[in-house]
PDB file of C-alpha atoms in Angstrom:
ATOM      1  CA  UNK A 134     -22.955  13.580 -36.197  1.00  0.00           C
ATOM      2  CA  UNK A 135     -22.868  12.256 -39.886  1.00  0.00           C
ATOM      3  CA  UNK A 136     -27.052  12.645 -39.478  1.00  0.00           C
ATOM      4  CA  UNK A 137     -26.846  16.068 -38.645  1.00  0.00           C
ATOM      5  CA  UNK A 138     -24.519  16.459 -41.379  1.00  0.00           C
ATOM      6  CA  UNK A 139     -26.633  14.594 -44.024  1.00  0.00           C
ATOM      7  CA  UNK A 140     -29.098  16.700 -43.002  1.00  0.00           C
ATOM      8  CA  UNK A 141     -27.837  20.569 -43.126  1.00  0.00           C
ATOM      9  CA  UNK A 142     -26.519  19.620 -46.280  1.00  0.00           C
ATOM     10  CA  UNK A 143     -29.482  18.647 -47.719  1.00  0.00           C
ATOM     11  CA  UNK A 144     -30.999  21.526 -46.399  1.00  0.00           C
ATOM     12  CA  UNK A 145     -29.450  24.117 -48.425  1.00  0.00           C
ATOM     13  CA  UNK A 146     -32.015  25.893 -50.779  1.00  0.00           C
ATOM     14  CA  UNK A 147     -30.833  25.519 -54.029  1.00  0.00           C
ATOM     15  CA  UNK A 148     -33.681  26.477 -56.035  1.00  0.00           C
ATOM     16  CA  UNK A 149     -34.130  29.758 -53.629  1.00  0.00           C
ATOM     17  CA  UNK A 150     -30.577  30.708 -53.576  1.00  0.00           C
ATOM     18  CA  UNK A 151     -29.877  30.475 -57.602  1.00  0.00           C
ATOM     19  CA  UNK A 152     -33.542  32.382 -58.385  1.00  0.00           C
ATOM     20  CA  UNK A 153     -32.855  35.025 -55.875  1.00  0.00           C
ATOM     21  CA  UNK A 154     -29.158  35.678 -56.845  1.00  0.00           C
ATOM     22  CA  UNK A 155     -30.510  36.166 -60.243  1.00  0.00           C
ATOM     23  CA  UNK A 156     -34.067  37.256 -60.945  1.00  0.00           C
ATOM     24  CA  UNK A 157     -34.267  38.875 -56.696  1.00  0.00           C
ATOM     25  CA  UNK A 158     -37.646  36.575 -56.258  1.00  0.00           C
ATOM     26  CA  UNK A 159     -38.824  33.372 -54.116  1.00  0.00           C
ATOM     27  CA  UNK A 160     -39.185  30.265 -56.020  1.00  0.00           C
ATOM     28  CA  UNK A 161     -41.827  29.254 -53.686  1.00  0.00           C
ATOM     29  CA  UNK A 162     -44.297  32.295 -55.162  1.00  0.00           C
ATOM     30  CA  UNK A 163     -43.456  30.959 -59.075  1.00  0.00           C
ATOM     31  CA  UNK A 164     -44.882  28.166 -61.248  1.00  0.00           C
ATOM     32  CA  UNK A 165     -46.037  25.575 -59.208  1.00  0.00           C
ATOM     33  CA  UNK A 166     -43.936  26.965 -55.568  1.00  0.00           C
ATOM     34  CA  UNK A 167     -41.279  23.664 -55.938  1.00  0.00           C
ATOM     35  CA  UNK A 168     -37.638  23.957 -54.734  1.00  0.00           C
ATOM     36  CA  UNK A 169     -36.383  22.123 -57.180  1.00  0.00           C
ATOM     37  CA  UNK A 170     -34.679  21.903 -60.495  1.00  0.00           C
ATOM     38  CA  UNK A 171     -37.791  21.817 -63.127  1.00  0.00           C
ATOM     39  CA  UNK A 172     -39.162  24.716 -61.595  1.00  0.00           C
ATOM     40  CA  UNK A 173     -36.504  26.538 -61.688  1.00  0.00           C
ATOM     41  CA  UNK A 174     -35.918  25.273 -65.084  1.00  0.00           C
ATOM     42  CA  UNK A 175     -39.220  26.608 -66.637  1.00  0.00           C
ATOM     43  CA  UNK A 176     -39.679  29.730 -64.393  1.00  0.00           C
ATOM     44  CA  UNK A 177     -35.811  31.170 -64.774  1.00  0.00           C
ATOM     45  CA  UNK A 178     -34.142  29.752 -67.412  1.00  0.00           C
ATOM     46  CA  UNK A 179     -32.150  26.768 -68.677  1.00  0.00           C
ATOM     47  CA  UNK A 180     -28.851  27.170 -66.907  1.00  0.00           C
ATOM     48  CA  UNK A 181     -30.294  28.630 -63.647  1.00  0.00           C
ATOM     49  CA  UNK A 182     -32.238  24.976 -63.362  1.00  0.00           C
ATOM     50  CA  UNK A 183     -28.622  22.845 -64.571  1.00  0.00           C
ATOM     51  CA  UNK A 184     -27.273  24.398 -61.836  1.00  0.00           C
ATOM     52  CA  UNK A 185     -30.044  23.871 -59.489  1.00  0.00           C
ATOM     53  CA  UNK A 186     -30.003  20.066 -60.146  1.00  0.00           C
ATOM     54  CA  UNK A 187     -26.272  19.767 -60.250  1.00  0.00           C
ATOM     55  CA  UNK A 188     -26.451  21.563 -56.524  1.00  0.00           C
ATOM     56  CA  UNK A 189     -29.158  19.205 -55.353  1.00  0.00           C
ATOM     57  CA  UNK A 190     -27.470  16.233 -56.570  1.00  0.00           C
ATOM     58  CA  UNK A 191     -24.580  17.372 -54.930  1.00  0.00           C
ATOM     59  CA  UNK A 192     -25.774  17.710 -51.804  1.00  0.00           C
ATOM     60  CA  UNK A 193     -26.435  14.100 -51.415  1.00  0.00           C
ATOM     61  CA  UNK A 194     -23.534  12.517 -52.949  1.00  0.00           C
ATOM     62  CA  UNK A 195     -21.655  15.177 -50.829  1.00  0.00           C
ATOM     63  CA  UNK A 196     -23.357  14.085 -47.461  1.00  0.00           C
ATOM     64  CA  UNK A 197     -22.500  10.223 -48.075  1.00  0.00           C
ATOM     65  CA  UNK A 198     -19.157  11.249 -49.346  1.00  0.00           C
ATOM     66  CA  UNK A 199     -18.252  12.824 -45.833  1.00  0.00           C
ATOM     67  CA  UNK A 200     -20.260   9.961 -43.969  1.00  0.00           C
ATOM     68  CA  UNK A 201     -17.934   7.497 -45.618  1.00  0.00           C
ATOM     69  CA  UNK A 202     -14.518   8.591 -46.187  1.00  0.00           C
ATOM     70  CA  UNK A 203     -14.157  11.672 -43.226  1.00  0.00           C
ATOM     71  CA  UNK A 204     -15.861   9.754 -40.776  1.00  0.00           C
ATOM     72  CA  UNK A 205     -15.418   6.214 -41.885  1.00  0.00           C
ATOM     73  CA  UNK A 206     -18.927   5.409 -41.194  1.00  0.00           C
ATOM     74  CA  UNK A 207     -20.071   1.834 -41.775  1.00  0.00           C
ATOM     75  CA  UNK A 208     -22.709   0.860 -44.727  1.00  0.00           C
ATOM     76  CA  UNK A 209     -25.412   1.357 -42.695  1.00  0.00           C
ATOM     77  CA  UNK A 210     -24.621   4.855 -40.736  1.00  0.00           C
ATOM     78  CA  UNK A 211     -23.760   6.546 -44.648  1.00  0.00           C
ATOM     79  CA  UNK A 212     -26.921   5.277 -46.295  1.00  0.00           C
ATOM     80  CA  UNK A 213     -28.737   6.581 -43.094  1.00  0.00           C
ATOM     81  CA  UNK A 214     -26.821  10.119 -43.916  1.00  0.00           C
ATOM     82  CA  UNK A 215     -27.858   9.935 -47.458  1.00  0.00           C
ATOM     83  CA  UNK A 216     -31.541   9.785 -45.963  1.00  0.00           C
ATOM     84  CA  UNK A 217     -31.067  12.814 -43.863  1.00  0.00           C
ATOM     85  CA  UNK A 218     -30.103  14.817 -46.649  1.00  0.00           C
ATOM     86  CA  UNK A 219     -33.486  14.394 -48.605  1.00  0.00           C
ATOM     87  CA  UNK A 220     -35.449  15.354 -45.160  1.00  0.00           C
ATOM     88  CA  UNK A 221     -33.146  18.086 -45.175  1.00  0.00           C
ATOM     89  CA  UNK A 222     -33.862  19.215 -48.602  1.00  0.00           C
ATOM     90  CA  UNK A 223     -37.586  18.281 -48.146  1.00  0.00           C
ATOM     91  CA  UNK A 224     -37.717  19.755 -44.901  1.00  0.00           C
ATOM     92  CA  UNK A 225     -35.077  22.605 -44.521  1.00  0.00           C
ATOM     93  CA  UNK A 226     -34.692  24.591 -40.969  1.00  0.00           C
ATOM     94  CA  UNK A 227     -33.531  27.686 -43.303  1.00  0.00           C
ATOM     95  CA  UNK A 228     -37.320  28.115 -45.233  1.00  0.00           C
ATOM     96  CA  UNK A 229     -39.671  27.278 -42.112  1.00  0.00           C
ATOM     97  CA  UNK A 230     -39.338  23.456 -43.081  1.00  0.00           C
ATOM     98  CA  UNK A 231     -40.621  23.992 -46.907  1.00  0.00           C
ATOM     99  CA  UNK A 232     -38.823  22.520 -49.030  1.00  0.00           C
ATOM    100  CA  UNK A 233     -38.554  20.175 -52.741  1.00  0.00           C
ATOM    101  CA  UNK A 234     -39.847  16.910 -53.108  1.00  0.00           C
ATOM    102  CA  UNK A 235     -35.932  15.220 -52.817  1.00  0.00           C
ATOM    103  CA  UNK A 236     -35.138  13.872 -56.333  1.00  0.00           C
ATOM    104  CA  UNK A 237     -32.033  15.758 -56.474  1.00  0.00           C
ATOM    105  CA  UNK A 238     -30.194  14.799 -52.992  1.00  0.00           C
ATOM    106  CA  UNK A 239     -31.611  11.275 -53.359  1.00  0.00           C
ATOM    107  CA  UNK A 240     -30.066  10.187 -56.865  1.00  0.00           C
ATOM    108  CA  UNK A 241     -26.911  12.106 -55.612  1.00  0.00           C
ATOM    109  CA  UNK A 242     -26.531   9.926 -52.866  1.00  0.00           C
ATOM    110  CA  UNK A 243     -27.076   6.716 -55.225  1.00  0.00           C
ATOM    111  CA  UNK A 244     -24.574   8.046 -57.702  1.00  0.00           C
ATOM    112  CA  UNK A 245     -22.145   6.997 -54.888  1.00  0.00           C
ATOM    113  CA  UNK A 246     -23.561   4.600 -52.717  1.00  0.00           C
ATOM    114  CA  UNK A 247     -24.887   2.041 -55.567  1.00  0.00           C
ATOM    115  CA  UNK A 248     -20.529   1.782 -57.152  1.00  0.00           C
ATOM    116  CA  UNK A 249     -19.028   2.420 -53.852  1.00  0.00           C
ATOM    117  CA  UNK A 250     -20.970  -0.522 -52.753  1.00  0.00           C
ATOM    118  CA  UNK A 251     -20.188  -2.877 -55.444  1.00  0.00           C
ATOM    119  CA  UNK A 252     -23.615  -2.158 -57.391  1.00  0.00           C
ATOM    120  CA  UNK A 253     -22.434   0.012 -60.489  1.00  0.00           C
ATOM    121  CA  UNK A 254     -24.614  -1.818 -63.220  1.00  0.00           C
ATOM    122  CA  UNK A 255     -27.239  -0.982 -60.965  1.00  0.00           C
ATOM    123  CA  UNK A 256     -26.822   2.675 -61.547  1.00  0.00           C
ATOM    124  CA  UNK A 257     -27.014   1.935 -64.941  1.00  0.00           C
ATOM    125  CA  UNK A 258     -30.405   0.026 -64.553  1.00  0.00           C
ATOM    126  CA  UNK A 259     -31.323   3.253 -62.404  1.00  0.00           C
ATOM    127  CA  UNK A 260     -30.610   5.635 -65.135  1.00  0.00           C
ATOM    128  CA  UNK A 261     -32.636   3.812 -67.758  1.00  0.00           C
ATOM    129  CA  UNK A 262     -35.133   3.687 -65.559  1.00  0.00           C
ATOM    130  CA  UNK A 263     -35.628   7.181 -65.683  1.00  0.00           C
ATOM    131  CA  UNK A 264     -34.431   8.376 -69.113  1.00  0.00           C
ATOM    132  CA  UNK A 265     -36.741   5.537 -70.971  1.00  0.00           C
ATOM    133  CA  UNK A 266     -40.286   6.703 -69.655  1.00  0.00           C
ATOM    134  CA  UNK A 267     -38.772  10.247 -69.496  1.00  0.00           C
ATOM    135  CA  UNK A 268     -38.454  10.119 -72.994  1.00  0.00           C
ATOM    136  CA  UNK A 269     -41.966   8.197 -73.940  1.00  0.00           C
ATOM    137  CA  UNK A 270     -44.002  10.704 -71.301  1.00  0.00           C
ATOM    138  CA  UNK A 271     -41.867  13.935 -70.862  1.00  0.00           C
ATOM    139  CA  UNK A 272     -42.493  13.790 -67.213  1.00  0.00           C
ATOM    140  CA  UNK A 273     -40.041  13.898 -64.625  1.00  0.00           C
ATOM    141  CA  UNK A 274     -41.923  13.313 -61.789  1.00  0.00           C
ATOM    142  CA  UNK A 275     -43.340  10.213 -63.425  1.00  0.00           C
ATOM    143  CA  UNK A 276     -40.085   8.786 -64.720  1.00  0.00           C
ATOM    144  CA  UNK A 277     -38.321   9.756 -61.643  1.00  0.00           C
ATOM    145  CA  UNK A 278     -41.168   7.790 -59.513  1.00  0.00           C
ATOM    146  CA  UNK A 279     -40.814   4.402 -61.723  1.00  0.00           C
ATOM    147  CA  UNK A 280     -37.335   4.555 -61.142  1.00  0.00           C
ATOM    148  CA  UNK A 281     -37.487   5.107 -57.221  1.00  0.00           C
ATOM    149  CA  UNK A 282     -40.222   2.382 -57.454  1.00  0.00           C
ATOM    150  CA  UNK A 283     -37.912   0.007 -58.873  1.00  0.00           C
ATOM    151  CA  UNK A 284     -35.002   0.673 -56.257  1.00  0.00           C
ATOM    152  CA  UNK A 285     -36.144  -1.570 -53.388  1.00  0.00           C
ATOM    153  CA  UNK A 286     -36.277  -4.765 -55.777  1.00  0.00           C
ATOM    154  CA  UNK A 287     -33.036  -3.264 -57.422  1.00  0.00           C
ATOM    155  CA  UNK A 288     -30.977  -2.775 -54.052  1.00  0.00           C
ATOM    156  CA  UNK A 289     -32.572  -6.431 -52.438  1.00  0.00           C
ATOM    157  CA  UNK A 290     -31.665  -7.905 -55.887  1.00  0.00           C
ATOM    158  CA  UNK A 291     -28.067  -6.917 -56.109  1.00  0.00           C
ATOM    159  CA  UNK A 292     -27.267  -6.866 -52.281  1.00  0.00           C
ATOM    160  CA  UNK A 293     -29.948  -9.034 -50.289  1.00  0.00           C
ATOM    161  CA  UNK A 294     -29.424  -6.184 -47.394  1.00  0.00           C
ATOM    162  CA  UNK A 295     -32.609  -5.813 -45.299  1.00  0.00           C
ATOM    163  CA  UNK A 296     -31.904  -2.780 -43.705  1.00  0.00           C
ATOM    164  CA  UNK A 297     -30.711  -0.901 -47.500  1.00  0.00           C
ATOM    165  CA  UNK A 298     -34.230  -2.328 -48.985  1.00  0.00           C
ATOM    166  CA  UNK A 299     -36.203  -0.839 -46.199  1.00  0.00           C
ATOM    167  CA  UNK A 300     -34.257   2.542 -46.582  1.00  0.00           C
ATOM    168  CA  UNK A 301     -34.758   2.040 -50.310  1.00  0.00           C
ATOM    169  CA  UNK A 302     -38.892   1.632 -49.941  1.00  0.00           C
ATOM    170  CA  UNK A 303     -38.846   4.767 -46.648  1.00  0.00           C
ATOM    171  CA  UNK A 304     -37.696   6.734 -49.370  1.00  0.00           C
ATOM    172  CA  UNK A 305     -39.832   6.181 -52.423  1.00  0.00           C
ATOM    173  CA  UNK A 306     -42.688   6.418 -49.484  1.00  0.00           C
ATOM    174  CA  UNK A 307     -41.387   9.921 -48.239  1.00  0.00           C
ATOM    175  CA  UNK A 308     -40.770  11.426 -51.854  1.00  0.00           C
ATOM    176  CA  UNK A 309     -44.517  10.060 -52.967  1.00  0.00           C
ATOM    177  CA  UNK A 310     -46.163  11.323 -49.985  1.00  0.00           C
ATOM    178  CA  UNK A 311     -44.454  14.521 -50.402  1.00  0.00           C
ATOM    179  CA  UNK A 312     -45.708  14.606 -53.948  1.00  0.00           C
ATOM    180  CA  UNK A 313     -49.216  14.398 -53.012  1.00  0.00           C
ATOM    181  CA  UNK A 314     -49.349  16.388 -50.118  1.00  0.00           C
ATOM    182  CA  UNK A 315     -47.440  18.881 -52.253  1.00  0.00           C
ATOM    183  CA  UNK A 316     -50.334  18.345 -55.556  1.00  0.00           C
ATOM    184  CA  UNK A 317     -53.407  18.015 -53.607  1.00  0.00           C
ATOM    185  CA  UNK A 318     -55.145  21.199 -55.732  1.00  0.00           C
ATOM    186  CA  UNK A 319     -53.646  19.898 -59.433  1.00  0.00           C
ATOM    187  CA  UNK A 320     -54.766  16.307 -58.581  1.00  0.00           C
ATOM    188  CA  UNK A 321     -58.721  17.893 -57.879  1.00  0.00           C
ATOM    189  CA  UNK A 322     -58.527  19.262 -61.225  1.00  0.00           C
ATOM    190  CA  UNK A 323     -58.919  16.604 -63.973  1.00  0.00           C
ATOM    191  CA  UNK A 324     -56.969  18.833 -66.149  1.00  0.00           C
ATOM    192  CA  UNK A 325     -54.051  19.097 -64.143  1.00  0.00           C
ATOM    193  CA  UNK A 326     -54.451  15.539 -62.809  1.00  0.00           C
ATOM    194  CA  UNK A 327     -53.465  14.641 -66.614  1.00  0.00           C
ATOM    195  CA  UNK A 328     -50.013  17.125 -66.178  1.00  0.00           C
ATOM    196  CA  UNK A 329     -48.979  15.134 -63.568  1.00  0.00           C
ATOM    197  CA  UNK A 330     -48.734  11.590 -65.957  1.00  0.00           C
ATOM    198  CA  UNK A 331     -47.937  13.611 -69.143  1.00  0.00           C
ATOM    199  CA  UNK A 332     -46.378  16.339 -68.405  1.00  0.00           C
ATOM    200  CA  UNK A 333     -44.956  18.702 -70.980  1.00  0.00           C
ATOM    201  CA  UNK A 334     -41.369  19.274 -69.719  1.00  0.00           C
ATOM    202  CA  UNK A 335     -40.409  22.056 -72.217  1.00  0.00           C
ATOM    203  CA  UNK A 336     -40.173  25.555 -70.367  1.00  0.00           C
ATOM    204  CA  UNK A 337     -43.729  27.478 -71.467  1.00  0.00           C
ATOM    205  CA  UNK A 338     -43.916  30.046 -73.993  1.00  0.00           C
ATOM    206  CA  UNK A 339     -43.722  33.513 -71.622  1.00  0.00           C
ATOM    207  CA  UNK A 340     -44.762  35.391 -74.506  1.00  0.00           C
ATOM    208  CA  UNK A 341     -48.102  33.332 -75.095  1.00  0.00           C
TER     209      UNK A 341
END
């Protein structure tokens, strides 16, 4: 039951939801098609992509939340949960099984499974992780993927659980597959190619 609920609550369109409430179009037909908070961010506006990421995060912390103190789940059976909400958000039922590439849900879920499990300064190695190269390469995707590289050794490091690490290396796996798969015509082009390591994370000039 806690998969199932991992997983409609990961499936919840965010990104489609916020841009149709306010601009009445599909996020999948703007920018580069994403679900997912930068997209949303340069193709509608600041606050609709805040609230876009705050959803998505929420989704996953949400689905572990319920996993852990509603149905008193064990470690193993939440983390699992925390999983199905990224499928769900990569995979939603609602959009034909289109969705984002699962950043959001997936550092949701960490924000409570790394302190609820006794690994708090780990979320604090997590978040430099991310905000160091974000701020050398202004690129989300890359900074996001060092830090989801890093998990596995994090999570065996602080916890020596087998079955977490795997979870831990499924997921960066599933998100970079995604990525590709999702990228296969900007990673042709050289020019694009480059976007995806540097990326300029600014929304773009509409009037240029």
């Amino acid at each position: 039951m806690s998969l199932l609920i991992g997983y409609f609550l990961g499936s919840i369109p965010s990104a489609y939801l916020v841009t149709r409430r306010l601009t009445g179009r599909d996020i999948r037909q703007m920018g580069g098609g994403n679900m997912g908070g930068l997209n949303t961010f340069r193709e509608v506006g600041v606050g609709a992509g805040a609230a876009v990421v705050l959803m998505d995060l929420a989704k996953g912390a949400l689905a572990v939340s319920v996993a852990y103190y509603l149905l008193i789940q064990n470690a193993q059976w939440v983390i699992l949960t925390g999983f199905a909400a990224v499928i769900g958000h990569n995979w939603p039922i609602w959009l034909d099984f289109k969705g984002g590439k699962g950043l959001g849900p997936a550092f949701g879920a960490m924000l409570f499974l790394l302190p609820v499990y006794g690994l708090p300064q780990h979320l604090l190695i997590l978040a430099l992780l991310v905000f160091i190269p974000l701020a050398i390469t202004r690129n989300i995707a890359l900074a996001t993927g060092i830090a989801l590289f890093s998990l596995p050794f994090l999570v065996w490091y602080g916890s020596h659980s087998e079955f977490a690490t795997l979870i831990s290396v499924l997921l960066f796996l599933m998100i970079g597959i995604k990525f590709v798969l999702d990228n296969k015509k900007n990673l042709r082009d050289p020019a694009n190619r480059r976007n995806l390591i540097v990326d300029h994370w600014k929304r773009p000039d509409k009037n240029s």
